[in-house]
């Protein structure tokens, strides 16, 4: 099936530069995926038809541009090709004459005027004869509701992962500190105070957390590159699938340090509360 | 090489350690293990005492009480006149830091710290400024014959060398009393000999030293031997 999108004005980014097309020849623009799969190049002639069998009756058009697909998450799972063609071509192709579901209008502000879009919207909607005009950003919000839900799922999964792995880390840290019980006992016998011991364990835990979250960030960043490279290839889209933003790094580092310090303090206070001779395992 | 400071004149008359009627019972379910059954003795300043006796006779129990890491069931332990038997944990810890040096059978050096940093540890806790503690740590490492090993970690040192670092650490805050429980227990005859020689030197330099040992050579290095059996002293 062909998914058809009309462009009111064909101002398209082209690959291979613009070509000189005689005015009577109709043109289309295709996306890079179709160009790749059908081995089409700018300047090639193709026949447009609704059904393969109807190819003889179709219009011959020239591929005038090859356009990179949009980074639109709503289209990622669909392997559809995108073709941009003139309105008359589209109408002939679908055979329904004057019928358009929606179309986009690009507004350009005149020098010194900022409100052209608002004004255009107001005017169109005041004159409304059976349709409504929206800003593209509004449309984006409406169509991305699914992604907001998905996003919430992601957050929930992240939260569960963090809680589970923190408990795991806590146990490991308590065990690791427990391995040092004899050292701690020796320090206590030498006259090192509980506070100093807890303090040094907490500082060590904080440093380890800092280094660990740094390494984790590096690994995460490398993984995001690999993931993006892989899925961009699979879905042939410029979309970013995984991102490591400064915010995420900040949260990760802060979380790691808070957890590390908490676990270290817990493990250490548990240990120093015991009398030193008991720590020696007597 | 740096020498240990001589004991303050006059301290010899008042004992550094005075133990009277010391008892330590360990309740074990319904039974009570009487590890110390009332021992009394004095140790003068600069004395080098070895505590010997069969296994389980209460040597370590006694040493722990002298080192203020355990509390007597009855009787008293005085160190430089101060009754240390009932000190609460915080005060006992502070007392150990300033007055007691411990040497363990298994060294217990901190594996991540260098020899010098291990020696500096008790001084850092006592608030000695960094420059002073580095100087003192070097001096002590030279004293135990490890001047050239100050940057080495415990894992890079032999057992005997580790024990000498541990002795340097025990001396760091110029303790009133140096205590050692089986300091040669983990060492072979040769490396044990190094430690014994070091204890002899400590004795000559006037350090008050109590050593628990099964090692005859180490006991012979002491000026006085306390013989124990079944929680009591049977000969001195
Ligand atoms: N924490 C404890 N709880 C119960 N009994 C103990 C405890 N510590 C020591 N004992 C008992 O007290 C007695 C004296 O123990 P101690 O460790 O002082 O002996 P020791 O002379 O040092 O022996 P060794 O030469 O084997 O080290 C032993 O019977 C021992 O089992
Ligand atoms: Mg013992």
XYZ file of C-alpha atoms and ligand atoms in Angstrom:
550
model
C 0.000 0.000 0.000
C 1.151 3.465 -0.698
C 0.891 6.035 1.972
C 0.420 9.336 0.294
C 1.182 12.677 1.717
C 0.623 15.772 -0.247
C 2.819 18.729 -0.175
C 1.243 22.045 -0.960
C 4.551 23.434 -1.980
C 7.364 21.181 -3.046
C 10.226 22.769 -1.188
C 12.073 19.627 -0.448
C 15.583 18.863 0.590
C 17.065 17.046 -2.349
C 19.816 14.599 -2.767
C 22.065 14.989 -5.710
C 21.045 18.588 -6.339
C 18.068 20.010 -8.211
C 17.472 18.855 -11.743
C 16.097 20.838 -14.577
C 12.628 19.456 -15.351
C 10.643 20.776 -18.292
C 7.482 22.550 -17.036
C 5.059 20.067 -18.642
C 6.609 17.024 -16.869
C 5.019 16.123 -13.532
C 7.382 15.395 -10.651
C 7.321 13.454 -7.420
C 9.598 13.216 -4.425
C 10.307 9.879 -2.798
C 11.957 8.974 0.476
C 15.389 7.446 0.749
C 13.993 4.041 1.712
C 11.977 3.732 -1.457
C 14.900 5.043 -3.476
C 17.127 2.375 -1.974
C 14.662 -0.509 -2.282
C 13.484 0.341 -5.814
C 16.938 1.566 -6.896
C 15.529 4.874 -7.988
C 17.552 7.967 -8.642
C 16.731 11.574 -9.239
C 15.693 11.939 -12.872
C 14.267 8.429 -13.183
C 10.806 8.081 -14.734
C 8.124 6.123 -12.927
C 4.492 5.316 -13.600
C 1.975 6.172 -10.906
C -0.946 3.793 -10.511
C -3.270 2.683 -7.710
C -2.973 -1.013 -8.625
C -0.048 -2.860 -10.256
C -2.431 -4.082 -13.006
C -3.465 -0.524 -13.856
C 0.102 0.544 -14.648
C -0.627 1.151 -18.321
C -3.195 3.813 -17.559
C -0.993 5.547 -15.010
C 0.802 8.852 -15.288
C 4.483 8.921 -15.991
C 6.304 11.207 -13.578
C 9.914 12.107 -12.929
C 11.603 11.579 -9.571
C 12.630 15.130 -8.784
C 13.923 14.658 -5.259
C 14.881 12.044 -2.741
C 13.948 13.084 0.775
C 15.234 11.765 4.058
C 12.347 10.400 6.157
C 11.194 12.428 9.140
C 12.276 11.477 12.613
C 8.704 10.663 13.571
C 8.280 7.995 16.255
C 4.695 7.307 15.185
C 5.947 5.948 11.894
C 8.796 3.927 13.169
C 7.044 0.584 13.281
C 5.549 0.995 9.828
C 7.751 0.141 6.929
C 5.733 2.427 4.655
C 7.308 4.424 1.882
C 6.617 8.094 1.632
C 5.977 9.753 -1.670
C 5.218 13.393 -2.159
C 3.230 14.290 -5.244
C 1.246 17.129 -6.623
C -2.382 17.376 -5.539
C -3.796 16.688 -8.992
C -1.677 13.532 -9.241
C -2.918 12.355 -5.887
C -6.544 12.965 -6.779
C -6.209 11.058 -9.990
C -4.484 8.239 -8.197
C -7.064 7.724 -5.439
C -9.917 8.551 -7.800
C -11.924 10.594 -5.304
C -11.563 14.018 -6.786
C -11.757 17.016 -4.486
C -11.203 15.333 -1.162
C -8.468 16.061 1.295
C -8.341 14.966 4.924
C -5.757 17.436 6.002
C -3.024 19.535 4.635
C -0.217 21.579 6.061
C 0.430 25.224 5.421
C 3.760 26.777 6.195
C 3.560 30.377 7.327
C 6.373 32.833 6.947
C 6.420 35.949 9.073
C 6.813 39.229 7.308
C 9.625 41.366 8.728
C 8.507 42.851 12.050
C 5.474 40.586 12.423
C 5.427 37.649 14.768
C 1.779 36.726 14.992
C 1.010 35.598 11.457
C 0.292 32.033 12.461
C -2.122 33.071 15.197
C -3.790 35.474 12.880
C -4.113 32.874 10.139
C -5.513 30.339 12.596
C -8.010 32.852 13.937
C -9.173 33.808 10.489
C -9.497 30.275 9.184
C -11.304 29.037 12.264
C -13.649 32.065 12.269
C -14.631 31.254 8.718
C -14.768 27.542 9.517
C -16.667 25.685 6.895
C -16.378 22.127 8.117
C -12.796 21.947 9.182
C -10.474 23.245 11.825
C -6.938 24.574 11.744
C -4.369 23.659 14.340
C -0.826 24.586 15.001
C 1.510 21.744 14.098
C 2.779 21.686 17.681
C -0.796 21.049 18.903
C -1.165 18.249 16.430
C 2.095 16.821 17.643
C 0.838 16.822 21.226
C -2.431 15.136 20.188
C -0.708 12.423 18.220
C 1.945 11.757 20.840
C -0.438 10.715 23.637
C 0.517 7.090 23.072
C 4.124 8.023 23.549
C 3.354 9.771 26.801
C 1.824 6.547 28.075
C 4.829 4.585 26.835
C 7.022 7.128 28.532
C 5.209 6.553 31.821
C 5.768 2.836 31.427
C 9.447 3.490 30.910
C 9.568 5.528 34.078
C 7.868 2.785 36.044
C 10.282 0.193 34.672
C 13.229 2.460 35.473
C 11.969 2.935 39.023
C 11.574 -0.795 39.589
C 15.032 -1.416 38.117
C 16.590 1.217 40.339
C 14.889 -0.024 43.506
C 15.750 -3.662 42.791
C 19.361 -2.946 41.887
C 19.799 -0.659 44.889
C 18.728 -3.444 47.218
C 21.137 -5.733 45.415
C 23.957 -3.178 45.700
C 23.138 -2.584 49.332
C 23.517 -6.276 50.066
C 26.815 -6.431 48.187
C 28.163 -3.404 50.009
C 27.136 -4.771 53.393
C 28.875 -8.030 52.507
C 31.990 -6.259 51.264
C 32.210 -4.182 54.421
C 31.560 -7.286 56.498
C 34.606 -8.902 54.911
C 36.643 -6.192 56.595
C 35.399 -7.003 60.065
C 38.850 -8.119 61.231
C 40.459 -4.942 59.916
C 37.766 -2.935 61.635
C 38.339 -4.873 64.846
C 42.093 -4.210 64.628
C 41.454 -0.507 64.060
C 39.139 -0.400 67.055
C 41.803 -2.076 69.207
C 44.352 0.474 68.034
C 42.062 3.147 69.384
C 40.490 4.395 66.165
C 37.060 5.759 67.045
C 33.805 4.437 65.631
C 33.222 7.772 63.981
C 36.537 7.720 62.127
C 35.921 4.182 60.914
C 32.377 4.886 59.724
C 33.598 8.122 58.143
C 36.362 6.468 56.156
C 34.089 3.651 54.979
C 31.476 6.177 53.878
C 34.073 8.252 52.007
C 35.337 5.104 50.311
C 31.807 4.055 49.385
C 31.119 7.522 47.955
C 34.297 7.412 45.865
C 33.516 3.930 44.595
C 29.983 5.062 43.711
C 31.348 8.088 41.892
C 33.814 6.037 39.871
C 31.161 3.377 39.279
C 28.572 5.830 38.036
C 31.223 7.412 35.808
C 32.018 4.043 34.295
C 28.309 3.261 34.049
C 27.709 6.527 32.221
C 30.507 5.755 29.771
C 29.140 2.263 29.137
C 25.603 3.647 28.810
C 26.769 6.263 26.352
C 28.609 3.686 24.258
C 25.555 1.417 24.401
C 23.294 4.254 23.230
C 25.552 4.794 20.231
C 25.376 1.109 19.391
C 21.598 0.961 19.898
C 21.017 4.017 17.744
C 23.309 2.724 15.033
C 21.521 -0.629 15.035
C 17.915 0.559 15.034
C 18.566 3.420 12.643
C 19.739 0.752 10.265
C 16.812 -1.544 10.940
C 14.102 1.115 10.665
C 15.957 3.433 8.322
C 15.165 6.548 10.294
C 17.223 9.366 11.773
C 15.369 8.911 15.091
C 17.408 8.648 18.290
C 16.327 5.547 20.186
C 18.534 5.925 23.229
C 19.963 9.092 24.618
C 22.281 9.874 27.515
C 21.499 13.461 28.437
C 23.266 15.575 31.079
C 20.103 15.325 33.197
C 20.246 11.554 33.137
C 23.948 11.556 34.019
C 23.295 13.930 36.894
C 20.473 11.791 38.281
C 22.552 8.624 37.891
C 25.593 10.063 39.656
C 23.527 11.628 42.434
C 21.576 8.431 42.951
C 24.738 6.327 43.010
C 26.395 8.555 45.578
C 23.310 8.714 47.797
C 22.931 4.935 47.620
C 26.651 4.316 48.116
C 26.881 6.612 51.113
C 23.682 5.178 52.586
C 24.766 1.587 52.141
C 28.297 2.311 53.374
C 27.005 4.102 56.467
C 24.541 1.310 57.195
C 27.127 -1.442 56.791
C 29.772 0.422 58.774
C 27.542 1.383 61.713
C 26.308 -2.202 61.887
C 29.911 -3.329 62.174
C 31.305 -0.820 64.659
C 28.374 -1.321 67.001
C 29.774 -4.734 67.915
C 32.545 -4.936 70.524
C 35.930 -5.334 68.778
C 36.644 -8.705 70.349
C 33.346 -10.036 68.985
C 34.459 -8.828 65.539
C 37.556 -10.982 65.830
C 35.173 -13.903 65.842
C 35.668 -15.073 69.398
C 68.735 5.250 63.818
C 66.232 6.865 66.092
C 65.938 5.592 69.608
C 62.784 5.232 71.619
C 62.587 7.976 74.218
C 63.740 6.834 77.638
C 61.011 6.511 80.271
C 60.487 9.518 82.472
C 62.762 9.339 85.499
C 60.947 8.443 88.673
C 58.246 6.478 86.888
C 60.114 3.314 87.781
C 58.933 3.512 91.367
C 55.213 3.744 90.633
C 54.213 0.675 88.584
C 52.925 1.291 85.092
C 50.530 -1.624 85.434
C 48.922 -2.702 88.651
C 46.563 -5.677 88.631
C 44.651 -6.732 91.726
C 42.333 -9.719 92.187
C 41.528 -9.763 88.474
C 38.775 -12.154 87.409
C 37.130 -12.731 84.094
C 34.225 -15.143 83.718
C 32.670 -16.011 80.392
C 29.083 -17.128 80.763
C 28.539 -20.029 78.370
C 24.908 -21.021 78.558
C 24.391 -22.630 81.961
C 28.091 -22.898 82.660
C 30.622 -20.249 83.441
C 34.136 -20.434 82.021
C 36.490 -18.968 84.609
C 39.247 -17.732 82.331
C 40.970 -15.664 85.049
C 40.584 -16.635 88.680
C 41.936 -13.632 90.550
C 45.416 -12.612 89.476
C 47.531 -9.833 90.939
C 50.861 -8.388 89.831
C 52.644 -5.126 89.030
C 54.716 -4.160 86.040
C 57.239 -1.393 86.425
C 58.161 1.168 83.811
C 60.551 -0.221 81.223
C 59.918 -3.818 82.228
C 59.715 -6.490 79.555
C 57.313 -9.212 80.670
C 56.488 -12.465 78.922
C 53.273 -14.285 79.821
C 53.528 -17.986 79.098
C 51.451 -21.058 79.793
C 49.467 -23.800 78.140
C 46.742 -23.076 75.643
C 43.495 -21.895 77.214
C 45.073 -20.836 80.505
C 43.873 -17.262 80.141
C 46.865 -15.432 78.649
C 44.939 -13.612 75.940
C 42.134 -12.864 78.362
C 44.621 -11.180 80.662
C 46.256 -9.260 77.827
C 42.876 -8.011 76.599
C 42.124 -6.683 80.062
C 45.518 -4.945 80.201
C 44.779 -3.486 76.775
C 41.399 -2.042 77.850
C 39.506 -3.979 75.209
C 37.615 -6.117 77.681
C 36.073 -5.557 81.114
C 36.935 -7.578 84.203
C 34.269 -9.514 86.073
C 35.947 -8.481 89.294
C 39.178 -6.913 90.466
C 40.974 -3.933 89.031
C 43.449 -2.961 86.360
C 45.322 0.278 86.847
C 47.519 1.775 84.181
C 49.633 4.660 85.383
C 47.370 4.825 88.386
C 44.156 5.072 86.410
C 41.494 2.423 86.916
C 40.655 1.388 83.385
C 38.453 -1.629 84.134
C 35.113 0.100 83.768
C 35.765 2.741 81.125
C 32.881 3.273 78.719
C 33.645 2.460 75.097
C 34.451 5.985 73.956
C 36.903 6.615 76.782
C 38.415 3.158 76.473
C 39.007 3.806 72.757
C 40.658 7.150 73.477
C 42.755 5.542 76.219
C 43.950 2.806 73.890
C 44.873 5.350 71.247
C 47.115 7.337 73.610
C 48.437 4.741 76.039
C 48.344 1.236 74.539
C 50.212 -0.160 71.585
C 48.918 -3.443 70.192
C 50.784 -6.015 68.144
C 48.644 -8.861 66.829
C 49.565 -12.338 65.789
C 48.226 -11.641 62.277
C 49.647 -8.117 61.895
C 46.343 -6.575 60.705
C 47.933 -3.884 58.597
C 45.502 -2.047 56.336
C 46.095 -3.639 52.924
C 45.390 -0.491 50.894
C 47.816 1.701 52.810
C 51.579 1.848 52.450
C 53.835 0.921 55.341
C 54.251 4.564 56.255
C 50.535 5.295 56.041
C 49.840 2.330 58.287
C 52.236 3.740 60.870
C 50.660 7.175 60.512
C 47.140 5.891 61.097
C 47.046 6.102 64.924
C 48.760 9.499 64.773
C 46.191 10.814 62.305
C 43.469 9.684 64.683
C 45.253 11.455 67.525
C 45.303 14.672 65.502
C 49.057 14.852 64.877
C 49.754 17.292 61.993
C 50.632 15.638 58.682
C 54.267 16.752 58.537
C 54.966 15.648 62.097
C 53.362 12.260 61.573
C 55.248 11.636 58.344
C 58.511 12.451 60.105
C 57.678 10.238 63.074
C 56.546 7.384 60.798
C 59.864 7.546 58.912
C 61.740 7.603 62.186
C 59.826 4.541 63.424
C 60.247 2.621 60.175
C 63.965 3.318 60.376
C 63.890 2.073 63.959
C 62.387 -1.261 62.900
C 64.844 -1.459 59.989
C 62.415 -0.723 57.155
C 63.433 2.794 56.170
C 63.591 1.845 52.495
C 60.194 0.152 52.454
C 57.962 3.020 53.519
C 56.056 3.125 50.224
C 55.460 -0.604 50.077
C 52.067 -2.098 50.738
C 51.674 -4.953 53.222
C 51.278 -7.439 50.356
C 54.762 -6.463 49.149
C 56.336 -7.210 52.526
C 57.285 -10.518 54.138
C 55.517 -11.666 57.294
C 58.417 -10.533 59.476
C 58.510 -7.152 57.769
C 54.768 -6.741 58.160
C 55.065 -7.503 61.831
C 57.836 -4.909 62.169
C 55.592 -2.335 60.483
C 52.859 -3.349 62.932
C 55.299 -2.780 65.803
C 56.186 0.645 64.397
C 52.457 1.405 64.201
C 51.995 0.283 67.813
C 54.745 2.694 68.901
C 53.364 5.629 66.900
C 51.673 7.538 69.718
C 54.448 6.732 72.246
C 52.288 4.341 74.257
C 52.700 3.790 77.969
C 52.425 0.070 77.395
C 53.156 -2.138 74.405
C 51.148 -5.378 74.261
C 51.750 -8.283 71.912
C 49.750 -11.504 71.624
C 51.806 -14.238 69.946
C 53.703 -11.738 67.749
C 55.828 -14.525 66.262
C 52.963 -17.017 65.992
C 52.648 -16.614 62.221
C 56.369 -16.365 61.507
C 59.086 -18.916 60.850
C 62.196 -19.073 63.015
C 64.240 -16.668 60.890
C 61.666 -13.906 60.532
C 60.522 -14.520 64.106
C 64.136 -13.856 65.076
C 63.978 -10.377 63.526
C 60.959 -9.571 65.647
C 62.602 -10.965 68.780
C 65.683 -8.850 68.132
C 63.449 -5.824 67.773
C 61.721 -6.548 71.086
C 65.117 -6.859 72.722
C 66.021 -3.479 71.412
C 62.738 -2.022 72.641
C 63.559 -3.404 76.066
C 66.997 -1.802 76.014
C 65.382 1.461 75.023
C 63.054 1.274 78.016
C 59.708 0.439 76.447
C 57.286 -1.252 78.842
C 56.334 -4.410 77.062
C 54.034 -7.362 77.772
C 54.230 -10.308 75.389
C 52.031 -13.395 75.387
C 53.873 -16.225 73.695
C 54.440 -19.920 73.194
C 57.808 -19.099 71.657
C 60.655 -19.945 74.054
C 63.096 -17.658 72.279
C 60.731 -14.727 72.618
C 60.086 -15.545 76.297
C 63.839 -15.693 76.951
C 64.227 -12.182 75.538
C 61.969 -10.897 78.328
C 63.359 -9.684 81.617
C 60.582 -11.390 83.529
C 58.293 -14.337 82.807
C 54.807 -14.777 84.244
C 53.777 -18.435 84.186
C 50.059 -19.105 84.015
C 47.902 -22.174 84.424
C 44.108 -22.539 84.612
C 43.444 -18.844 84.931
C 46.010 -18.227 87.645
C 49.669 -17.279 87.975
C 51.870 -20.205 88.997
C 55.305 -18.673 88.807
C 57.154 -15.531 87.908
N 34.722 -14.980 74.374
C 34.834 -16.117 75.074
N 33.737 -16.793 75.408
C 33.835 -17.940 76.122
N 34.985 -18.459 76.545
C 36.108 -17.819 76.235
C 36.105 -16.631 75.488
N 37.379 -16.197 75.331
C 38.133 -17.111 75.960
N 37.390 -18.080 76.497
C 37.867 -19.224 77.294
O 38.671 -18.732 78.326
C 39.797 -19.549 78.507
C 41.060 -18.724 78.334
O 41.135 -18.297 76.992
P 42.358 -17.477 76.414
O 42.050 -17.131 75.032
O 42.659 -16.379 77.348
O 43.497 -18.580 76.468
P 45.015 -18.458 75.981
O 45.840 -18.724 77.152
O 45.230 -17.175 75.267
O 45.093 -19.653 74.980
P 45.967 -19.789 73.640
O 47.369 -19.986 74.080
O 45.407 -20.976 72.966
O 45.778 -18.521 72.864
C 39.685 -20.670 77.516
O 39.121 -21.787 78.161
C 38.752 -20.138 76.494
O 38.004 -21.166 75.905
Mg 45.654 -16.605 73.228
